[in-house]
Coordinates of C-alpha atoms and ligand atoms in Angstrom, one line a residue:
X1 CA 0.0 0.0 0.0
X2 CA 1.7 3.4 -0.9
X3 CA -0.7 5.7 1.4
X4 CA 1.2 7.8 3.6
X5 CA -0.1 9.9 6.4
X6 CA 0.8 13.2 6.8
X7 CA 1.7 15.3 10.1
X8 CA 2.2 18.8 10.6
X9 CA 4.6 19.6 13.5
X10 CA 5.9 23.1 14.2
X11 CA 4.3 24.0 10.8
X12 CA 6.3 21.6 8.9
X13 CA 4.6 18.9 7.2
X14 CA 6.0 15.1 7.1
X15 CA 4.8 12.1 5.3
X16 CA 4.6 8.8 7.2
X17 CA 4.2 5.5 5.7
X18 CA 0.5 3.1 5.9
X19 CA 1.3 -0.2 6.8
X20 CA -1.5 -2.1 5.7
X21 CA -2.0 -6.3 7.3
X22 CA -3.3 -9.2 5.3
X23 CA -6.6 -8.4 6.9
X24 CA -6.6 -5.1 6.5
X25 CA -5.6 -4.0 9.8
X26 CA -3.7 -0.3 8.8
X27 CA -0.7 0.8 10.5
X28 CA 1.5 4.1 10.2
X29 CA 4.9 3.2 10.5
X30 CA 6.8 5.7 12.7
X31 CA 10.2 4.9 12.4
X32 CA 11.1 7.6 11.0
X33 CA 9.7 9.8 13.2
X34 CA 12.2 11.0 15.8
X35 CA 14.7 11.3 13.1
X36 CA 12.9 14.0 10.3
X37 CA 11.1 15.5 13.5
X38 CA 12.8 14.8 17.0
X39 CA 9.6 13.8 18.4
X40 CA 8.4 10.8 20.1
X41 CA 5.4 9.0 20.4
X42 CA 3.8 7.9 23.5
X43 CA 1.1 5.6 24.6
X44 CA 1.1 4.0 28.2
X45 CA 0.1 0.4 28.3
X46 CA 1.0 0.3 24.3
X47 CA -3.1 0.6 23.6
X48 CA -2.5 2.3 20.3
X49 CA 1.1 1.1 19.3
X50 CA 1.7 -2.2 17.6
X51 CA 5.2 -3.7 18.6
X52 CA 5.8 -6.1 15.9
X53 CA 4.4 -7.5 12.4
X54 CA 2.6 -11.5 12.5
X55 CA 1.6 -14.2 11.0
X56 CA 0.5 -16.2 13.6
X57 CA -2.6 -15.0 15.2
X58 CA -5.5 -13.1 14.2
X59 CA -7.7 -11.3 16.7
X60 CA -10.6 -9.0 15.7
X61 CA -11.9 -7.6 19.1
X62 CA -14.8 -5.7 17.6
X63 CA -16.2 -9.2 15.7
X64 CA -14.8 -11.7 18.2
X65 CA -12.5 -13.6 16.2
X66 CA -9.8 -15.5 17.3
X67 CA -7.5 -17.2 14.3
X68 CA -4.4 -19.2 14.8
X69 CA -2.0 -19.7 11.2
X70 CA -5.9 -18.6 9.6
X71 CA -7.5 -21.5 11.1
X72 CA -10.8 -20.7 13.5
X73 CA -10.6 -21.2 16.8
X74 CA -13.6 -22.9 16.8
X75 CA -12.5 -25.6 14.1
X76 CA -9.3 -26.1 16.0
X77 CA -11.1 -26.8 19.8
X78 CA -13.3 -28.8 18.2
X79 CA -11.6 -30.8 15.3
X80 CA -7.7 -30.5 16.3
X81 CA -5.6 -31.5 19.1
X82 CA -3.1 -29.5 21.4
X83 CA -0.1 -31.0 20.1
X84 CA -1.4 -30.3 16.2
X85 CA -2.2 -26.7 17.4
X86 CA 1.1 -26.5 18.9
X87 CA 3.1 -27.3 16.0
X88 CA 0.7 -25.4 13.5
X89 CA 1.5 -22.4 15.7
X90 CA 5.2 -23.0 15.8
X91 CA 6.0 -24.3 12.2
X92 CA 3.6 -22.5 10.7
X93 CA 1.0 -25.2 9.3
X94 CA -1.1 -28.2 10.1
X95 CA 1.1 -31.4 10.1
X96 CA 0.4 -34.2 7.8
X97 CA -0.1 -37.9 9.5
X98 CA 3.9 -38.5 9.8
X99 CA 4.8 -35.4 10.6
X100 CA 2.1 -35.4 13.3
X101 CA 3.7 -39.3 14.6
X102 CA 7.2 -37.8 14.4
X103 CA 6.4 -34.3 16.7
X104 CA 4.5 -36.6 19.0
X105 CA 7.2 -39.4 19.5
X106 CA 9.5 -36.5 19.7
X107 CA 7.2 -35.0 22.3
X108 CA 7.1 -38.2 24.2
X109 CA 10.3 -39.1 24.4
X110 CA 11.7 -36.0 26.0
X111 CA 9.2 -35.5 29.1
X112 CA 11.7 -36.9 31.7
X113 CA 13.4 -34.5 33.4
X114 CA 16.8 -34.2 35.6
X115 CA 16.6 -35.8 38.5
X116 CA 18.8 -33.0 39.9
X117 CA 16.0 -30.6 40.1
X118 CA 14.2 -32.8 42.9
X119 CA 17.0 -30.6 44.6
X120 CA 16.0 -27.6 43.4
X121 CA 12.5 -28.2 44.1
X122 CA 13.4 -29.7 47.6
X123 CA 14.2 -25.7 48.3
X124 CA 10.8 -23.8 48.0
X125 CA 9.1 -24.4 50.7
X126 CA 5.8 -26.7 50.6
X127 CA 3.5 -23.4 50.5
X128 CA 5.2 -22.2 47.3
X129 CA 2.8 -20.8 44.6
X130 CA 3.2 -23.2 41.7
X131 CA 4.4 -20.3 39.3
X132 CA 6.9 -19.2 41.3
X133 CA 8.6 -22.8 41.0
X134 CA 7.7 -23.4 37.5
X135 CA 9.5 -20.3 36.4
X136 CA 12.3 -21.3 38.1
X137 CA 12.1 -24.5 36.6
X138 CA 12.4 -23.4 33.5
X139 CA 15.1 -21.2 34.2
X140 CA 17.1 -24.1 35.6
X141 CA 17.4 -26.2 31.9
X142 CA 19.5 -23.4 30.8
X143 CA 21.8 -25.0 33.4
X144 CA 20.7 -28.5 32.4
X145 CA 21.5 -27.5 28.7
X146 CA 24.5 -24.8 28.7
X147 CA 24.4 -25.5 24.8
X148 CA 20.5 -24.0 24.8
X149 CA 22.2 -20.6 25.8
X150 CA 23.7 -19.1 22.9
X151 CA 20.3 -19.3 20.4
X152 CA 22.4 -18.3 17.3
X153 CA 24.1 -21.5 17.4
X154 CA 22.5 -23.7 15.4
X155 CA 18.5 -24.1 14.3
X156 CA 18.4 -27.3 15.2
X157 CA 19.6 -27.0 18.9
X158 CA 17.1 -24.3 19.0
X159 CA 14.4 -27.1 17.6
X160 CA 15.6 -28.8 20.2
X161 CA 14.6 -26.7 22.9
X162 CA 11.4 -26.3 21.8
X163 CA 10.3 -30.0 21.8
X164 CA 12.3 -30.1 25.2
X165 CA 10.2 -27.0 26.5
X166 CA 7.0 -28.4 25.2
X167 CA 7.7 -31.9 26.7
X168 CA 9.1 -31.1 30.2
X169 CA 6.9 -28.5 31.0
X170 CA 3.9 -30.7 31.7
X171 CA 6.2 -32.8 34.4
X172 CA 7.6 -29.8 36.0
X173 CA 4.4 -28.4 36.7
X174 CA 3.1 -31.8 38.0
X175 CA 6.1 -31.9 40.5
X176 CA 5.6 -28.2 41.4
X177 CA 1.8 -29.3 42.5
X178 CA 3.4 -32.5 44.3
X179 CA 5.7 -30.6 46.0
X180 CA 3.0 -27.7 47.2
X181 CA 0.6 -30.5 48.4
X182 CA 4.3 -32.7 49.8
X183 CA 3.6 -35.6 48.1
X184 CA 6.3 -37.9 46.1
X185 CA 6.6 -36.5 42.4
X186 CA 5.3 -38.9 39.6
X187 CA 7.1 -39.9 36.3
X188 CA 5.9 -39.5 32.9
X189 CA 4.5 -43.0 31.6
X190 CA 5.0 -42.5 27.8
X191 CA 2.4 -44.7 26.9
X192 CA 0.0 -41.9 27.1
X193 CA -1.1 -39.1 24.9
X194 CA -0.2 -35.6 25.9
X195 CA -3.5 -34.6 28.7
X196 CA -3.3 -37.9 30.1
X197 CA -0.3 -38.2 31.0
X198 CA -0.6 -35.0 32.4
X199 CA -3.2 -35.9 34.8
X200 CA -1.6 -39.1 35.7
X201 CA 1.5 -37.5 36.9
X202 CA -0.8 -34.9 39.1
X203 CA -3.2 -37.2 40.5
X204 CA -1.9 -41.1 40.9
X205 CA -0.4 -41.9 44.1
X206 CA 1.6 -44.5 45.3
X207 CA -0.5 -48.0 45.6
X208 CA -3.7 -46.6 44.2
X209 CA -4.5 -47.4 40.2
X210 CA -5.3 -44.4 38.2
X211 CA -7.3 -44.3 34.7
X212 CA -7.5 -41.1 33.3
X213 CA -11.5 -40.3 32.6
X214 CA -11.5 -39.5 28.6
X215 CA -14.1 -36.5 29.5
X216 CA -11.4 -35.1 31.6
X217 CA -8.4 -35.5 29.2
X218 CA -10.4 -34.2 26.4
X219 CA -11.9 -31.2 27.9
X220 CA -8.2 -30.4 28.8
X221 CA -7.1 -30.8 25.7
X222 CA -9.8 -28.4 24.2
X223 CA -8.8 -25.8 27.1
X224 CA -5.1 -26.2 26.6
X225 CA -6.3 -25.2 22.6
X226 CA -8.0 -22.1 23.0
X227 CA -5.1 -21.0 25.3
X228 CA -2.5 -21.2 22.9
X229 CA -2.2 -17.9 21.2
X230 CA -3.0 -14.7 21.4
X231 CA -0.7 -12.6 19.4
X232 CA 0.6 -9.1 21.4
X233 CA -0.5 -9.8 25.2
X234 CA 1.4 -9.4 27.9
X235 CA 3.1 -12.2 28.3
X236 CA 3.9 -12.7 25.3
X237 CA 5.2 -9.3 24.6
X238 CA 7.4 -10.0 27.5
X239 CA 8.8 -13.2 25.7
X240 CA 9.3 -10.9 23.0
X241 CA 11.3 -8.6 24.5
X242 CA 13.7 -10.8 26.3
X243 CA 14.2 -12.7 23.2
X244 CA 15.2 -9.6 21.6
X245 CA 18.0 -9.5 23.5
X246 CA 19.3 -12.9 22.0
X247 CA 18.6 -14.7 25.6
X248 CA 18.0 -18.1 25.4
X249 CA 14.2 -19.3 24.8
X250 CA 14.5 -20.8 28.8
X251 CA 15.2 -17.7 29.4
X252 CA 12.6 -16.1 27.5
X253 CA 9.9 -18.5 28.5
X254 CA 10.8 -18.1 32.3
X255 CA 10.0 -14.1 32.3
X256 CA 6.9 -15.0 30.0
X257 CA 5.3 -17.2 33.3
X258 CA 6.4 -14.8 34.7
X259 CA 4.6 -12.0 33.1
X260 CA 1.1 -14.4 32.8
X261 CA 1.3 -15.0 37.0
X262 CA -0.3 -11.3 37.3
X263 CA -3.9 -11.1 38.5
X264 CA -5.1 -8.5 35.6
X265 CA -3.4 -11.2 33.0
X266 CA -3.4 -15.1 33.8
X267 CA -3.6 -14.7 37.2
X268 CA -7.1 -13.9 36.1
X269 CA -8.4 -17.3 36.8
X270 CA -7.2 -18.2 40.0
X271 CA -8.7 -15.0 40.9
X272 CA -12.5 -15.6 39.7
X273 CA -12.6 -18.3 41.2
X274 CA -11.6 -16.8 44.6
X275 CA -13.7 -14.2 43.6
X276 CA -16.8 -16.2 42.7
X277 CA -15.9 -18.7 46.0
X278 CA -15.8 -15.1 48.5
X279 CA -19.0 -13.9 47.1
X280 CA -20.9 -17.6 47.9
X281 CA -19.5 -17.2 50.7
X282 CA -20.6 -14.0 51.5
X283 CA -24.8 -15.5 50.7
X284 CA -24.3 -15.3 46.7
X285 CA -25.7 -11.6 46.7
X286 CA -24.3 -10.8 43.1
X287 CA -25.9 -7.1 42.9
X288 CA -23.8 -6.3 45.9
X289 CA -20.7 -7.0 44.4
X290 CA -21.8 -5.9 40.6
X291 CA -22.3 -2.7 42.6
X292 CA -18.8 -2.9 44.2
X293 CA -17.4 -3.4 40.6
X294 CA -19.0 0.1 39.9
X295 CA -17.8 1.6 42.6
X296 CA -14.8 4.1 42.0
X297 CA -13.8 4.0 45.5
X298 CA -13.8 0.5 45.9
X299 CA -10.7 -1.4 44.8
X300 CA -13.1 -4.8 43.4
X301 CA -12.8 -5.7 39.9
X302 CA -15.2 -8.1 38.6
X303 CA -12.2 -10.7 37.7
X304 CA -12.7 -12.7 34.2
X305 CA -14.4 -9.5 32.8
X306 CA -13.3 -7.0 30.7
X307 CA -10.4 -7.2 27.7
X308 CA -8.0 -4.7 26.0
X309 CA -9.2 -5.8 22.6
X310 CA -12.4 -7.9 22.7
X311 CA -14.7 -5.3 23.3
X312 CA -17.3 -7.7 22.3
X313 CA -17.4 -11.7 23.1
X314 CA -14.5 -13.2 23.8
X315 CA -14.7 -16.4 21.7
X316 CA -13.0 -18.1 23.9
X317 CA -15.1 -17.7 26.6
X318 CA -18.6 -18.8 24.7
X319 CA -16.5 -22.2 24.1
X320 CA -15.5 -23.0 27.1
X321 CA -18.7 -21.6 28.8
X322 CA -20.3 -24.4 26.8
X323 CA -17.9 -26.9 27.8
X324 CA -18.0 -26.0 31.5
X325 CA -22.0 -27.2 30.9
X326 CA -20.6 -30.0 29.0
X327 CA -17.6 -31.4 31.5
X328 CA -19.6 -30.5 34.4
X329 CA -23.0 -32.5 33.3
X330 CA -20.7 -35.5 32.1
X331 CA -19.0 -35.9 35.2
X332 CA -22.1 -35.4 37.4
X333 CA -21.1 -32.4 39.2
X334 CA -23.0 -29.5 40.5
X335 CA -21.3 -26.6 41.0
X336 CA -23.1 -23.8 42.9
X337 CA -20.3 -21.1 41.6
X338 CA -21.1 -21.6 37.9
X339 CA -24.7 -20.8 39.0
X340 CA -22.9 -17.5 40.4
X341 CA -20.6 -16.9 37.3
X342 CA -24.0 -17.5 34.8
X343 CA -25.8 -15.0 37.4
X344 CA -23.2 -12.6 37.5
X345 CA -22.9 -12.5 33.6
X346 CA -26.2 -12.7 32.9
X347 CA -26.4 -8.7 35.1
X348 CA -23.3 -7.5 33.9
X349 CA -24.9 -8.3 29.9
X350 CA -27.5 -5.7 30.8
X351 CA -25.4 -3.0 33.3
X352 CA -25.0 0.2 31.6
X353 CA -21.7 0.2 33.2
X354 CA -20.3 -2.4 31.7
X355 CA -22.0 -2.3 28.6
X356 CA -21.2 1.3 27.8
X357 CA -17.5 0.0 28.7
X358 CA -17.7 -2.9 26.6
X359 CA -17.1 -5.1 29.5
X360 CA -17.9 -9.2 28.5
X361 CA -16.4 -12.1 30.2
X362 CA -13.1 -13.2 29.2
X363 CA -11.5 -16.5 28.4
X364 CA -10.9 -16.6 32.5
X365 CA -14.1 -16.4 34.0
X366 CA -15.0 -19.8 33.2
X367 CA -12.1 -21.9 32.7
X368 CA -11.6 -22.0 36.6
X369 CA -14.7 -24.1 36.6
X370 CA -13.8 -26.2 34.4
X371 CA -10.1 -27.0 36.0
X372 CA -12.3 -27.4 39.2
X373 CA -14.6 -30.2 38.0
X374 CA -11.7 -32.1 36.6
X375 CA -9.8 -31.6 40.3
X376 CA -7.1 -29.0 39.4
X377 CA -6.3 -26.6 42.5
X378 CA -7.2 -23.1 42.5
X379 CA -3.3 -22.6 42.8
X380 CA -2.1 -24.6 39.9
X381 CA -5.2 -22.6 37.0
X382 CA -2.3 -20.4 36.1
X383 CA 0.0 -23.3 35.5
X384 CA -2.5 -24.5 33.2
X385 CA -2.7 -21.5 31.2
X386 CA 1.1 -21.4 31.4
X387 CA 0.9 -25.0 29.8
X388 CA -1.7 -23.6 26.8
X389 CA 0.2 -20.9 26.6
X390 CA 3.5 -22.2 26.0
X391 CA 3.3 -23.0 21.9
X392 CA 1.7 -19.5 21.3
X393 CA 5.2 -17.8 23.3
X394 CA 7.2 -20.3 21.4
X395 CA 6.1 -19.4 18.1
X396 CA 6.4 -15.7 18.9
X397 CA 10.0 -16.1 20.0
X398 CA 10.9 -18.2 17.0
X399 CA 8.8 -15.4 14.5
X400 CA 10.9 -12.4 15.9
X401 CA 14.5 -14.7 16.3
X402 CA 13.6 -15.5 12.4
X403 CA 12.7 -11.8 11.2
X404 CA 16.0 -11.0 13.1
X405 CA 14.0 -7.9 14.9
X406 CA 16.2 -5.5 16.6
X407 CA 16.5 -5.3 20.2
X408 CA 13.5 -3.5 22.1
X409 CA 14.3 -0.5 23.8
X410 CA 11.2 2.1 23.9
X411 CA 12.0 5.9 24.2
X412 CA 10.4 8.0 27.3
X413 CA 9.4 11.2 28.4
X414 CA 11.6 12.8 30.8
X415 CA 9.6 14.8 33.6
X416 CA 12.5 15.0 36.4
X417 CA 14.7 17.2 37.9
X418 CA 16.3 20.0 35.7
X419 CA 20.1 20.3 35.9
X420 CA 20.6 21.4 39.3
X421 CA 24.0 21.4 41.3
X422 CA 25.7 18.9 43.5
X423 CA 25.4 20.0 47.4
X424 CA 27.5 18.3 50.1
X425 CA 26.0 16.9 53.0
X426 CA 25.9 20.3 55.0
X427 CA 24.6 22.2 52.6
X428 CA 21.7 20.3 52.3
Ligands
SDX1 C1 -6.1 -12.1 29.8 O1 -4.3 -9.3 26.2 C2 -4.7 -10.6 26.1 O2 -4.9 -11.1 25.1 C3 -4.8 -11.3 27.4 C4 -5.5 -12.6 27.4 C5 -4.6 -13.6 26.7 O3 -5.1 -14.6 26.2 O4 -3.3 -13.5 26.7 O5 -6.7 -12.6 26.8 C6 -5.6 -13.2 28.8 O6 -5.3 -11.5 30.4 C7 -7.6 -11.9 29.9 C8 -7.9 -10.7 30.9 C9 -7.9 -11.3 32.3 N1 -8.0 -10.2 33.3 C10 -9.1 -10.0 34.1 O7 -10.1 -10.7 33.9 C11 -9.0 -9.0 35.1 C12 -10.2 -8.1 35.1 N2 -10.2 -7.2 33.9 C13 -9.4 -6.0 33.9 O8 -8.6 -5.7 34.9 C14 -9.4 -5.3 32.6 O9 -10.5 -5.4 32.0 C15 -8.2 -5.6 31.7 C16 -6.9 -5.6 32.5 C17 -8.4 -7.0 31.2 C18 -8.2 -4.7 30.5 O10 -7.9 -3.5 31.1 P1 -7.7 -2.2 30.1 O11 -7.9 -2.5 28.7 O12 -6.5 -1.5 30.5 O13 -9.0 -1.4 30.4 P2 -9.1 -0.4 31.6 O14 -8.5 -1.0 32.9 O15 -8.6 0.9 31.2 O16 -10.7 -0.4 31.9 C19 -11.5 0.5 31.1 C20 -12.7 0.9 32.0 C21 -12.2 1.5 33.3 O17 -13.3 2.3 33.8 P3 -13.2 3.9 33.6 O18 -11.9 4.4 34.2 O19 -13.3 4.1 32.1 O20 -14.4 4.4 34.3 O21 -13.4 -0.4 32.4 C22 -13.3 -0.6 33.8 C23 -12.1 0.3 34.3 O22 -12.3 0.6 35.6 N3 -13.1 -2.0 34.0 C24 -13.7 -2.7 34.9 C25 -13.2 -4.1 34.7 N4 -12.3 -4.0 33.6 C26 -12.3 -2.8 33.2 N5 -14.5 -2.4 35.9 C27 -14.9 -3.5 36.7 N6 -14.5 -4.8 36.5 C28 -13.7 -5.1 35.5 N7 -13.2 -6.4 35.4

């Protein structure tokens, strides 16, 4: 597209380039900017400013789409698996049947991990948050794999890491939950797909038999799916940036769970469901706390509402809204705080205050209820979005390591002290 914008600063007039996406999102390209005009731009929380160009995910807030590589998100949580998601996101399309085997096997045969980090785990105490450890976890196989640190090496170490990552991240997590509840950590039993074995690592215990319920393993699949991608947010601008710097993807990763762990991002549901859980607990008078939403002067947030660009239905959410009904109904459970969430949603769809803000439940106000049914703690929900999340950093880091982006360093706004003279300590 050869549109340009035009600006007029100090009465001089400069011409800016369009930048114009495959779906017609339009950009003007500021790069120039400081250098023809010696001005800036600035936009707290990066609402207006796009950090990088993508071809992995497609979001369109106003019409609630959610596209991963151009498929639907509704195709792929009901027609696809994790792991095909996983490597659609990261190489870029859907595999065929031996390519499929091959990533899987891969997968599979790389989900033990180094005994020596029993060690490290034996050092967080038992009350640990599960993120806190996972991160640190995954900071640790730089250690493990000193040749993982230099990521301009060689491609295929770097392909290495990634099926490493994506196969040792489910164990660490399960041993991050066995050490918070101090039970004796499980080891993967390769026999099983990705979900079940998974579940098997969190749940069996020594002399009991466990069978992994189908219902369960497939609703987690589906929920690991829709987590997967979601091109600039947070967390994954985060892995961005500290890939930028040419750290290693470990080291990436680690500050993108980090990054997720925060209450306004993943965090989020861990904290509806201690949110839905206080106001049951407090005789399930939603008004009363739709009202404290409302309030200025009261710090509560209705958590699992609200996004910075669906500012109409999250897809996400009507899918696994429907599953929760699904999962919940299949396993024969009856969970009062659903009733709550479905009350709470079905006021806040009609509250001038959040409809004039364009307020709608996000991909976190149900998924806790779903991770509840199937018996994941309230502590370990962000570990699972960490888990659906993982392909969707991955592919980021490998998109802007391949389009060799420069590193990211934004300008600021300098509103200090002037210039003003050194005084010694009894002049002061
Ligand atoms: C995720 O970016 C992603 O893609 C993230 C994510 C992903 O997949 O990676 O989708 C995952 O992080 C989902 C969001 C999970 N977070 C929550 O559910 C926490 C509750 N929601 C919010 O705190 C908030 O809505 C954000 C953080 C999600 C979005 O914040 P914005 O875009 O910065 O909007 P804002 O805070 O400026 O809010 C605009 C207005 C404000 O009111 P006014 O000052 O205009 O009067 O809406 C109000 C806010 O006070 N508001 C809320 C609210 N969310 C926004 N009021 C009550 N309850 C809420 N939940």
């Amino acid at each position: 597209m050869s549109e340009k914008a035009q600006l007029i600063i100090e009465g001089k007039t400069i011409e800016l380039p369009i930048v114009m996406g495959t779906e017609n999102e339009k950009a003007i390209d500021i790069s120039s900017l400081r250098g023809s005009t010696g001005y800036i731009t600035i936009d707290p929380g990066y609402k207006n400013t796009g950090a990088t160009s993508s071809a992995i995910t497609f979001l369109d807030g106003e019409k609630g789409i959610l596209r991963y590589r151009g498929y639907s998100i509704e195709d792929l949580a009901e027609k696809s698996s994790f792991l095909e998601v996983s490597y659609l996101l990261i190489y870029g399309e859907l595999p065929n049947k031996p390519e499929l085997e091959a990533f899987q096997k891969e997968i599979t045969h790389h989900t033990l991990i180094h005994e020596d980090i029993k060690n490290i785990l034996e050092g967080f105490p038992s009350n640990s948050h599960p993120m806190g450890v996972l991160s640190s976890l995954v900071s640790s196989l730089t250690a493990f794999y000193p040749e993982s640190l230099d990521p301009n090496r060689s491609a295929d170490e770097v392909d290495l890491s990634i099926k490493r990552l994506l196969a040792k991240i489910p164990t660490m997590a399960a041993w991050a939950f066995k050490n918070e509840i101090g039970h004796p950590a499980n080891y993967p039993d390769n026999a099983l797909n990705y979900c079940s074995n998974f579940l098997k690592m969190m749940f069996s215990v020594p002399s009991e038999k466990y069978d992994v319920d189908p219902v369960i393993a497939n609703a987690l699949d589906k929920l690991l799916i829709l987590h997967a991608d979601h091109e600039q947010n947070c967390s994954t601008s985060t892995v961005r940036i500290v890939g930028s710097s040419h750290a290693s993807l470990y080291a990436s990763i680690a500050a993108g769970i980090s990054a997720l762990w925060g209450p306004l991002h993943g965090g989020a549901n861990q904290s509806v469901i201690e949110m839905l859980e206080g106001i049951q607990a407090d005789g399930g008078d939603v008004k009363k706390y739709m009202d404290k939403a409302k309030d200025k002067n009261d710090s509560f947030r209705l958590m699992g509402f609200g996004h910075r660009v669906y500012k109409n239905f999250d897809p996400r959410a009507t899918i696994i809204k429907k599953a929760a009904d699904d999962v919940l109904e299949k396993l024969g459970v009856n969970d009062p705080i659903l009733e709550i969430a479905k009350g709470l949603e079905v006021i806040a769809l009609k509250d001038p205050y959040f409809v004039e803000r364009k307020l709608y439940p996000n991909v976190d106000f149900y998924s806790g209820i779903i991770y509840r049914a199937i018996g994941i703690p309230t502590s370990m929900f962000t570990v699972m979005f960490t888990l659906g999340r993982l392909p969707g950093w991955i592919a980021q880091w490998k998109e802007m390591r391949e389009n060799k982006e420069p590193i990211g360093r934004p300008r600021q706004v300098y509103t200090g002290n002037n210039l003003r003279r050194f005084k010694t300590v009894s002049e002061r």
